[in-house]
mmCIF file of C-alpha atoms in Angstrom:
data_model
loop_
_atom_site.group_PDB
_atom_site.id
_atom_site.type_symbol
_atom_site.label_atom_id
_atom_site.label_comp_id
_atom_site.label_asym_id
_atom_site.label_seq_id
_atom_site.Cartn_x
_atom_site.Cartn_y
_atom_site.Cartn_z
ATOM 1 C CA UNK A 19 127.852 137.770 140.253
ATOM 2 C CA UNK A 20 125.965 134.209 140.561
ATOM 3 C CA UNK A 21 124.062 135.970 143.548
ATOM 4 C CA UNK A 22 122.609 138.722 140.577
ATOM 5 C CA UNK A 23 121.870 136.604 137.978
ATOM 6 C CA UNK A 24 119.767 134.258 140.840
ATOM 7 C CA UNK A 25 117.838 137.612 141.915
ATOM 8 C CA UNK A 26 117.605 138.533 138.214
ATOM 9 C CA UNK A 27 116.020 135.079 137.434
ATOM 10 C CA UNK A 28 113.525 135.286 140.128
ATOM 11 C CA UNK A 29 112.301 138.372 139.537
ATOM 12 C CA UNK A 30 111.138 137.771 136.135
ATOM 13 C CA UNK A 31 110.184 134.040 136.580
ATOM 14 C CA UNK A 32 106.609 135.851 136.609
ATOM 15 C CA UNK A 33 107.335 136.900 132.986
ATOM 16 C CA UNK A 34 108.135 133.135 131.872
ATOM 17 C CA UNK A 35 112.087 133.975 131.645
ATOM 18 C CA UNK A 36 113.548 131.588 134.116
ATOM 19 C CA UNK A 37 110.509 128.711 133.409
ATOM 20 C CA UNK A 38 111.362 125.101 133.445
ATOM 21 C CA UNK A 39 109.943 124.713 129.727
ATOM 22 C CA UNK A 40 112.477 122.663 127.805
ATOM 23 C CA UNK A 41 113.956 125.200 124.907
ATOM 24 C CA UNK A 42 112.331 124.587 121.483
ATOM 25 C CA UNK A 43 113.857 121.941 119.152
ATOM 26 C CA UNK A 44 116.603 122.932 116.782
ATOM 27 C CA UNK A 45 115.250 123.464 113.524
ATOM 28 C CA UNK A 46 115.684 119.807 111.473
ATOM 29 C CA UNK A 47 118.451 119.716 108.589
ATOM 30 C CA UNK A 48 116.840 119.214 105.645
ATOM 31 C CA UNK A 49 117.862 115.181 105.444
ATOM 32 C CA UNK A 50 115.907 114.986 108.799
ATOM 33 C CA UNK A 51 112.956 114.124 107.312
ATOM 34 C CA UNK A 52 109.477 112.585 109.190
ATOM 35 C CA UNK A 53 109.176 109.492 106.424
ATOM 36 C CA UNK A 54 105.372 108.881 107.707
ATOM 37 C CA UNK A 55 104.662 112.146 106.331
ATOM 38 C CA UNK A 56 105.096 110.816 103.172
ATOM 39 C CA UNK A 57 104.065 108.516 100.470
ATOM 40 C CA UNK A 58 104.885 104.660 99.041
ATOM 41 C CA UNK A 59 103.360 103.801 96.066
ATOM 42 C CA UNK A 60 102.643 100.158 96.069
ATOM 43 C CA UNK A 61 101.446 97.951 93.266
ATOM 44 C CA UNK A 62 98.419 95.701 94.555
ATOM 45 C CA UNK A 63 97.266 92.454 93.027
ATOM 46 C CA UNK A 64 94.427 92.009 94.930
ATOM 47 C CA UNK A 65 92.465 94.530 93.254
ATOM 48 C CA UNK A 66 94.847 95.060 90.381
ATOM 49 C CA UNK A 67 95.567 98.713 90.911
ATOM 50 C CA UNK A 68 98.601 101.148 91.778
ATOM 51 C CA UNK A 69 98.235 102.385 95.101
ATOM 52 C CA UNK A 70 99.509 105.815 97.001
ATOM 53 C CA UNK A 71 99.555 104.907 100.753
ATOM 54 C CA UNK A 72 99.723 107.574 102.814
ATOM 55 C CA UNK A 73 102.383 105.998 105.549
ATOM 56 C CA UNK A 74 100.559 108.506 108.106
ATOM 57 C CA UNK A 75 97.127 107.723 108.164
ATOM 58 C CA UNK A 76 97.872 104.064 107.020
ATOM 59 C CA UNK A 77 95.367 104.378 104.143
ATOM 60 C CA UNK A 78 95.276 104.401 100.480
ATOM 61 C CA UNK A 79 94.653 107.767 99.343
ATOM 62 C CA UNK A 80 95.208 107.450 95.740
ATOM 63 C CA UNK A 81 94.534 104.593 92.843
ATOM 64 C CA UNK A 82 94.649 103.751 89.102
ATOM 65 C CA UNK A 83 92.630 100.774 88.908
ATOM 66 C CA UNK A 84 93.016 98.555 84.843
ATOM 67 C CA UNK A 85 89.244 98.136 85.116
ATOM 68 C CA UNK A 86 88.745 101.554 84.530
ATOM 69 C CA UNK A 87 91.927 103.187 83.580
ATOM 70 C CA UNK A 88 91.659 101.423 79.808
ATOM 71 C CA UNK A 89 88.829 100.033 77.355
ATOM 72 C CA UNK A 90 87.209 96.815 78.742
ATOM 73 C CA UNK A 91 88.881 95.014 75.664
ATOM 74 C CA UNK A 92 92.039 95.638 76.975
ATOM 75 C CA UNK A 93 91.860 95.357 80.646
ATOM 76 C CA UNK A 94 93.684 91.638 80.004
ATOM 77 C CA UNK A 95 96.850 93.397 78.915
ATOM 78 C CA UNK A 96 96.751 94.826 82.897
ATOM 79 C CA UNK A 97 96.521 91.436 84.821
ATOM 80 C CA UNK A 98 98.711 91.388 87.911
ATOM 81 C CA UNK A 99 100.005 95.036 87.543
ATOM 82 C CA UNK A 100 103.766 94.338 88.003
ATOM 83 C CA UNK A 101 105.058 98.022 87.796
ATOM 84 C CA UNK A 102 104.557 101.804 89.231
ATOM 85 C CA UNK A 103 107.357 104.104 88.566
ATOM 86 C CA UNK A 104 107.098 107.363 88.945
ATOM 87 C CA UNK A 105 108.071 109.494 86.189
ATOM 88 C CA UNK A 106 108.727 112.946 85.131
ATOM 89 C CA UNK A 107 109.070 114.705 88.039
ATOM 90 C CA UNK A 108 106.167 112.657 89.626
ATOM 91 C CA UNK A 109 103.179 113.969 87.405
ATOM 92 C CA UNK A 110 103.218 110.983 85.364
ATOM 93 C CA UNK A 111 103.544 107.046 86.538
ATOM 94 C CA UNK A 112 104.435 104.142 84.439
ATOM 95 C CA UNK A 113 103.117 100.933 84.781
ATOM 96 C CA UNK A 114 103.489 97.519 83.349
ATOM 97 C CA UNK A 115 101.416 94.127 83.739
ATOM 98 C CA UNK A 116 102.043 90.443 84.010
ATOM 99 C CA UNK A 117 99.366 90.463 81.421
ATOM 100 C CA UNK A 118 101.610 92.455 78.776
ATOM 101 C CA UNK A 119 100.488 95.750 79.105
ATOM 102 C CA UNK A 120 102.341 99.078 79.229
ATOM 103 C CA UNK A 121 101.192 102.891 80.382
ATOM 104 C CA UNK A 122 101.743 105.778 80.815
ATOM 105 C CA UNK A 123 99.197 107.552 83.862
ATOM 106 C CA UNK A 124 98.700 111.131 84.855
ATOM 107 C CA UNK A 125 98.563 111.493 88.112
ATOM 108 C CA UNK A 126 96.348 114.637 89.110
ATOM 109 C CA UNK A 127 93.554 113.278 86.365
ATOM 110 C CA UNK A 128 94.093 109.091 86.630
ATOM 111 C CA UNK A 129 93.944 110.147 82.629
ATOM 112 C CA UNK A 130 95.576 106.902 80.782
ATOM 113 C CA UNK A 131 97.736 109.048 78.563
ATOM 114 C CA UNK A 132 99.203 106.321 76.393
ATOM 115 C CA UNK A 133 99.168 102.464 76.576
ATOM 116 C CA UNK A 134 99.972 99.285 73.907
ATOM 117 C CA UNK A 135 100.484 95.675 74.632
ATOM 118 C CA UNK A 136 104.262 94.063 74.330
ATOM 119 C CA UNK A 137 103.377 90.533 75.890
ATOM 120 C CA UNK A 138 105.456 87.953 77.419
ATOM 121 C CA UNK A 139 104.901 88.603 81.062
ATOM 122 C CA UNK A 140 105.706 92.676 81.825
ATOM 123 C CA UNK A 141 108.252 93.257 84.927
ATOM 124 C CA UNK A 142 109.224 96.731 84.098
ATOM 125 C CA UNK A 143 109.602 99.657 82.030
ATOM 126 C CA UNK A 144 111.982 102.747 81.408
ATOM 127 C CA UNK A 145 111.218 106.563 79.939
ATOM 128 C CA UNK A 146 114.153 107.041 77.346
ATOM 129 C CA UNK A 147 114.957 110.973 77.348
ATOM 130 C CA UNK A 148 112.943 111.501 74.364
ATOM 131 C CA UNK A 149 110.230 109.846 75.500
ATOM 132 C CA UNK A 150 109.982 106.574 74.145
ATOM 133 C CA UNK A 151 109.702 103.670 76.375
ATOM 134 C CA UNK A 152 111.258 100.541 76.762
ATOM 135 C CA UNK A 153 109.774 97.100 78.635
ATOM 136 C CA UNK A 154 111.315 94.085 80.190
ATOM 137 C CA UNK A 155 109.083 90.764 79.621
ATOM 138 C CA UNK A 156 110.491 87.735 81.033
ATOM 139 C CA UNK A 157 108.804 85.294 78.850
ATOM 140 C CA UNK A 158 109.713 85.220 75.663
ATOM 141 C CA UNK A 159 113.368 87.026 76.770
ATOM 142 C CA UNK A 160 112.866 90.269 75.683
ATOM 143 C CA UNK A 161 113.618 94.091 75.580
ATOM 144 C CA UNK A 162 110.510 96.324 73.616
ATOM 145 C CA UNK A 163 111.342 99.389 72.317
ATOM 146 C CA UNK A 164 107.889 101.754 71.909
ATOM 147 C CA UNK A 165 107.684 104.736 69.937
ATOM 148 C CA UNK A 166 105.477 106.908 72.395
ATOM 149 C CA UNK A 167 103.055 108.786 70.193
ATOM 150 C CA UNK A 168 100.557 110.546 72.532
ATOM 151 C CA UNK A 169 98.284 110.997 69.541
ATOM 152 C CA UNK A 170 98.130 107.186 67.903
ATOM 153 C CA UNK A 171 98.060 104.149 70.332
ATOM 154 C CA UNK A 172 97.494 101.467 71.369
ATOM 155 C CA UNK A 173 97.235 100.224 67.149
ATOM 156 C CA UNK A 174 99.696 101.201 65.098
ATOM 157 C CA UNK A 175 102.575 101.366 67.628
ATOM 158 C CA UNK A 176 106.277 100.962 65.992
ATOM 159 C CA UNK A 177 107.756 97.993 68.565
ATOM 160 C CA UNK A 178 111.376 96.798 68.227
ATOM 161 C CA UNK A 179 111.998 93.771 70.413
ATOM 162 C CA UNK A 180 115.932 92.811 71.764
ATOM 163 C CA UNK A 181 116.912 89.736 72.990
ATOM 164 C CA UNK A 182 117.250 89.594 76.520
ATOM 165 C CA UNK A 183 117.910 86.714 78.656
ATOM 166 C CA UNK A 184 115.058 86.517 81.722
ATOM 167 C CA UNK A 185 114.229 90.138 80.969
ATOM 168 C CA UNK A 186 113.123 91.681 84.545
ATOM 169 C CA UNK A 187 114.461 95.830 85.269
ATOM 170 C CA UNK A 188 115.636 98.533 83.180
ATOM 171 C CA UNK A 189 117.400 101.193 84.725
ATOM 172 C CA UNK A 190 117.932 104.523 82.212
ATOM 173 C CA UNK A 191 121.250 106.362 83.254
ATOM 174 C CA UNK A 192 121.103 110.044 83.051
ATOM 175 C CA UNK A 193 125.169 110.537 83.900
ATOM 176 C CA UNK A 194 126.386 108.113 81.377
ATOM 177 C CA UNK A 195 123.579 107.952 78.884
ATOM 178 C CA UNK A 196 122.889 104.358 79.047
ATOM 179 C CA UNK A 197 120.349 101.799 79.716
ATOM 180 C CA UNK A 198 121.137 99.215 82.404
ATOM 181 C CA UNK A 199 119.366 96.205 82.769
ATOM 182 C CA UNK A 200 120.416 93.084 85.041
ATOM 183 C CA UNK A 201 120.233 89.456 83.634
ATOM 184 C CA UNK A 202 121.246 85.755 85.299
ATOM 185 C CA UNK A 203 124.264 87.308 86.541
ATOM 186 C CA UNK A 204 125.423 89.721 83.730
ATOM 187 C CA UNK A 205 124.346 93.618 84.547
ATOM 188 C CA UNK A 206 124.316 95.272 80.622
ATOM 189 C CA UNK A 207 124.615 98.570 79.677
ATOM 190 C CA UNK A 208 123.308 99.487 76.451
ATOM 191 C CA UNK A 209 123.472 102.677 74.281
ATOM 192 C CA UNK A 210 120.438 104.080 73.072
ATOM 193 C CA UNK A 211 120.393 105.242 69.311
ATOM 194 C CA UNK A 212 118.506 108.420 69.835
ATOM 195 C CA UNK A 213 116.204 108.081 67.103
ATOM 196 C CA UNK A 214 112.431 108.852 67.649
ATOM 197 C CA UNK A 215 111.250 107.326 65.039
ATOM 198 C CA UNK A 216 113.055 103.875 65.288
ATOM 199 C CA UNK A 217 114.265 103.393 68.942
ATOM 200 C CA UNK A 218 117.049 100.810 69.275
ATOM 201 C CA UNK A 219 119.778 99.810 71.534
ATOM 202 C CA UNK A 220 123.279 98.355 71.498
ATOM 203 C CA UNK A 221 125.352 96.592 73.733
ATOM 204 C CA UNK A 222 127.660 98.707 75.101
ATOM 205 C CA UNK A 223 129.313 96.723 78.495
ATOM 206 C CA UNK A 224 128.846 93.919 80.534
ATOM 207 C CA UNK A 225 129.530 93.601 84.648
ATOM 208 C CA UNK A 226 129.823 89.912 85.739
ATOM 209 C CA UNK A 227 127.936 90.182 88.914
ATOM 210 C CA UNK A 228 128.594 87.886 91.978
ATOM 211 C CA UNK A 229 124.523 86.360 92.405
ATOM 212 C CA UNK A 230 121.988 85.340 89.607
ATOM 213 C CA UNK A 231 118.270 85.424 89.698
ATOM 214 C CA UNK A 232 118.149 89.040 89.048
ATOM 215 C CA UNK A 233 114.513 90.895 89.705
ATOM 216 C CA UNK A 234 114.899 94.383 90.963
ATOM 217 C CA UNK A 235 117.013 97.102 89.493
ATOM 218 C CA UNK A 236 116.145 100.617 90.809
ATOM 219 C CA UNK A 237 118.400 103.955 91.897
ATOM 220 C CA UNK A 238 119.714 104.435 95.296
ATOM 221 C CA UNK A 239 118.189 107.431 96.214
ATOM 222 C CA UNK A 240 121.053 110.690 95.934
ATOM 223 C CA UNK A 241 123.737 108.310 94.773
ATOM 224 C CA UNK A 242 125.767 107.321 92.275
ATOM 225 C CA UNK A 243 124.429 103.625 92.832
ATOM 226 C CA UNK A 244 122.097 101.391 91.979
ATOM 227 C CA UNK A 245 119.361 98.685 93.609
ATOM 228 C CA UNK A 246 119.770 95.130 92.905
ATOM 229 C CA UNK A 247 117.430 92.666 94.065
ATOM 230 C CA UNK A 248 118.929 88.373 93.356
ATOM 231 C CA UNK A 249 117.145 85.217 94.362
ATOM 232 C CA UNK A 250 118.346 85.376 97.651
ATOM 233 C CA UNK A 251 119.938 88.716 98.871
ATOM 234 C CA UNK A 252 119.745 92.327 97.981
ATOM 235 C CA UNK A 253 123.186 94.418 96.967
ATOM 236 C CA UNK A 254 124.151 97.699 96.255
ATOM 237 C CA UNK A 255 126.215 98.492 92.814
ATOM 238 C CA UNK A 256 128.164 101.365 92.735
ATOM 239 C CA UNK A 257 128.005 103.257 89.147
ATOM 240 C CA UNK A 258 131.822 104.432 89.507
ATOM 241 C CA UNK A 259 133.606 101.412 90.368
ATOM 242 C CA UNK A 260 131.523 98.790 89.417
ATOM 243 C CA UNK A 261 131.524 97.209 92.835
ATOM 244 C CA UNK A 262 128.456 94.847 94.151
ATOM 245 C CA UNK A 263 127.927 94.865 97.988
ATOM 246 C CA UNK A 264 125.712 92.845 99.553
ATOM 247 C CA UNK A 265 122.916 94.973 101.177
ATOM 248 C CA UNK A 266 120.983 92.207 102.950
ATOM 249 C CA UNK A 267 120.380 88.504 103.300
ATOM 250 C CA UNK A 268 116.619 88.471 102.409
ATOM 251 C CA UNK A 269 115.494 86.240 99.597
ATOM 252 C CA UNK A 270 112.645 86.965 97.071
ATOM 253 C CA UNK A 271 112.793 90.497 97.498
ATOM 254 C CA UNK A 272 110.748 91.460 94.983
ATOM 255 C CA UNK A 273 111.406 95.393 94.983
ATOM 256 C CA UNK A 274 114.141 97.831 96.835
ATOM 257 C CA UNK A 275 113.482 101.808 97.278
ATOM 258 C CA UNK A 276 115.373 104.034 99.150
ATOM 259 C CA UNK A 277 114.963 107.996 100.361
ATOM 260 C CA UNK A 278 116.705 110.866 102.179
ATOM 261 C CA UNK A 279 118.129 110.468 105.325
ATOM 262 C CA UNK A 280 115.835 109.275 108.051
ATOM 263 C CA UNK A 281 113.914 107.374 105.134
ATOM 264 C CA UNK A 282 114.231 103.113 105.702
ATOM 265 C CA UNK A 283 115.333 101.479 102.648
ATOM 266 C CA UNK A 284 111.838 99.938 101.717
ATOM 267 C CA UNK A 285 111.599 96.200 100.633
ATOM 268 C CA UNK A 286 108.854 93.834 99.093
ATOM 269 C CA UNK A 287 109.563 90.398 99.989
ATOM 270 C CA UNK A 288 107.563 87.555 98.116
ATOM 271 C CA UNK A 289 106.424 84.896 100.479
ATOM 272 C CA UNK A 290 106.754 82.219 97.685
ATOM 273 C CA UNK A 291 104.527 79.607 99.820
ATOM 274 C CA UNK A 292 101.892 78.460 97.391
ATOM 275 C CA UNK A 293 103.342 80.583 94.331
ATOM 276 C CA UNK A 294 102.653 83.625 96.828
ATOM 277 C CA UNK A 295 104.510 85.962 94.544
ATOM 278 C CA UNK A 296 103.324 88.916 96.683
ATOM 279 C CA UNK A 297 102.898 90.237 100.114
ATOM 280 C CA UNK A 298 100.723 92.077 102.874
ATOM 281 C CA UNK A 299 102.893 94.304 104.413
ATOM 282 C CA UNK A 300 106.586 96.249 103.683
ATOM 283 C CA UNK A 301 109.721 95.771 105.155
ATOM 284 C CA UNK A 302 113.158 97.434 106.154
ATOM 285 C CA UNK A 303 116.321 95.529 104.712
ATOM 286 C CA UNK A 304 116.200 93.934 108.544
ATOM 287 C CA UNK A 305 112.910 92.384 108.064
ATOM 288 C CA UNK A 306 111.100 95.198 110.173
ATOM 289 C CA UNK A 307 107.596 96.037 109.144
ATOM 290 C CA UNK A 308 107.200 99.466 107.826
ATOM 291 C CA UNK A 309 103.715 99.072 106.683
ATOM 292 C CA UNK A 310 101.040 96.268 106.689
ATOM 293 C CA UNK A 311 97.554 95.975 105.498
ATOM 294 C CA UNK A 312 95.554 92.632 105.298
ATOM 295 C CA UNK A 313 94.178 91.870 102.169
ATOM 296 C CA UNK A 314 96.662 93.582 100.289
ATOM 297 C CA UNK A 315 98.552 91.678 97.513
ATOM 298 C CA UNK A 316 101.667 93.765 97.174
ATOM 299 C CA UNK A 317 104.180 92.427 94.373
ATOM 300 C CA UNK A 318 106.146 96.514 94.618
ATOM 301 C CA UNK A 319 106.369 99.239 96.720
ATOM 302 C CA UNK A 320 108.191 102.783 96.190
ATOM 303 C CA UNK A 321 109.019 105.414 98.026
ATOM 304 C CA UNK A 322 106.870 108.463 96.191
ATOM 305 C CA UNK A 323 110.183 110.623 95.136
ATOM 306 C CA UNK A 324 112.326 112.364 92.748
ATOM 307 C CA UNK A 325 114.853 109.467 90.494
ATOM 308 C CA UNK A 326 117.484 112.385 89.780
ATOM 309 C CA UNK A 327 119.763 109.384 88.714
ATOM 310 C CA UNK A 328 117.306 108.533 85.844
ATOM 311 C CA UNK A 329 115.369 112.006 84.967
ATOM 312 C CA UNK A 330 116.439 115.971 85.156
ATOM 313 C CA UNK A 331 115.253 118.347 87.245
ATOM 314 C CA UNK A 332 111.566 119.135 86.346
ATOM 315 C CA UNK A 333 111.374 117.132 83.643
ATOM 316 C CA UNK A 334 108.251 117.437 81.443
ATOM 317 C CA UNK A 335 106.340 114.850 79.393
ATOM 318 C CA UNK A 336 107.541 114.551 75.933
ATOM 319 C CA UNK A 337 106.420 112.568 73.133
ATOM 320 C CA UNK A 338 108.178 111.396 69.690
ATOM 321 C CA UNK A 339 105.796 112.226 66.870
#
């Protein structure tokens, strides 16, 4: 029998049969996923922009730029961009400055859809489900609720301001219909009042947490979990049993993002010689370089991709009128 199947295989080695071609590659699952095919979106002090880098061709490919994304008398409000997230289902990103600014950016257009001013130093910002917004400034210790009316800004824009204690993240929680945000070493979830008109929030809990110095707050991507970033190491909280787990030793880590399987878990780690709040390059929770560019003053960087923990599926722009 072994002597037939020989003869067999030389006779049609002239018809490629028996060739010594390796077979082709089982197709990939769809977790196994080429990450430099993909995109980070990276905020970039040095020319006070939001940047798409396309990990690929190691170039920007994309940018909102203050000096021409809003009126000249307002391009203060955008000093040292602090904040890209993208938002409904990617079309849209939100942004938030050191300067005090908040907006709301198409993507396909660069169109500036809706901005105001909040002040007290900008880290971050959250879409509510109806569409209003709320910012965490760090000076000054406060939360800013914003009624998001597409038609009237950036005058006229009903503000409610919270106390909150070195105000950096807010996280919005699609499963339990809260707002997280971490402070010193307190993570707070607060309940959201639901009304368009007159956004508020309440304290709902409080999670003691085992680091201060809180900076980062941001979804593990596909879990239940969420991003922390302290003054000196980066943990992962997880939403069902309130556990914190240390994720990595690295200090000053200014921003955590995670992807799919076969994605690294993307870090921006301040240098913080000199006041060097930002950084040239991107790094793994190891301290591997994923990306670096010189020139580039990077304060955060984001993996480009769906926040299912934060936003349903195709979610749309909305506005409360």
């Amino acid at each position: 029998m072994k002597k037939i199947v020989y003869l067999l295989c030389i006779l049609s080695f002239w018809a490629g049969s028996c060739s010594s071609k390796k077979a082709d590659p089982e197709p990939q699952s769809p977790d196994a996923v080429d990450y430099k095919a993909t995109y980070l979106l990276a905020i970039d002090q040095s020319q006070n922009r939001i940047a798409r880098i396309d990990l690929k061709t190691q170039t920007v490919i994309w940018e909102w730029k203050a000096a021409t994304g809003v009126p000249a008398t307002h391009v203060a409000w955008f000093s040292n961009i602090s904040e890209g997230k993208p938002v409904y289902n990617g079309k849209y990103i939100l942004i938030t400055a050191s300067g005090g600014g908040v907006a709301l950016v198409r993507v396909s257009d660069k169109a500036t859809v809706f901005y105001c001013y909040v002040g007290g130093n900008t880290h971050s910002a959250e879409v509510l489900p109806d569409g209003n917004i709320v910012a965490a400034s760090s000076t000054g210790d406060i939360l800013t609720l914003i009624n998001v009316n597409l038609g009237t800004f950036p005058d006229n824009v009903y503000k409610k301001t919270l106390v909150m204690e070195d105000a950096h993240n807010v996280v919005w929680d699609k499963q339990r219909q809260v707002l997280w945000s971490a402070s010193k070493n307190k993570l707070i979830a607060y309940a959201y009042n639901f009304n368009c008109k007159a956004p508020d929030l309440s304290v709902k809990e409080s999670i003691t947490l085992p680091a201060s110095g809180c900076h980062d707050l941001f979804p593990v991507y596909g879990k239940d979990e969420l991003w922390l970033s302290t003054s000196t190491k980066a943990w992962v909280i997880d939403m069902k049993t309130k556990a914190v787990i240390e994720a990595s030793a690295l200090p000053r880590i200014k921003s955590v993002s995670s992807g799919p399987n076969g994605y690294p878990v993307v870090t921006l780690q301040g240098i913080d010689t000199d006041k060097q709040w930002y950084n040239d390059k991107v790094q793994d929770l190891s301290g591997k370089t994923i990306f670096q560019m010189a020139g580039l003053k990077m304060y955060k960087a984001r993996w480009e991709l769906k926040n299912e923990f934060s936003y349903p599926a195709n979610d749309e722009i909305k506005t409360c009128n």
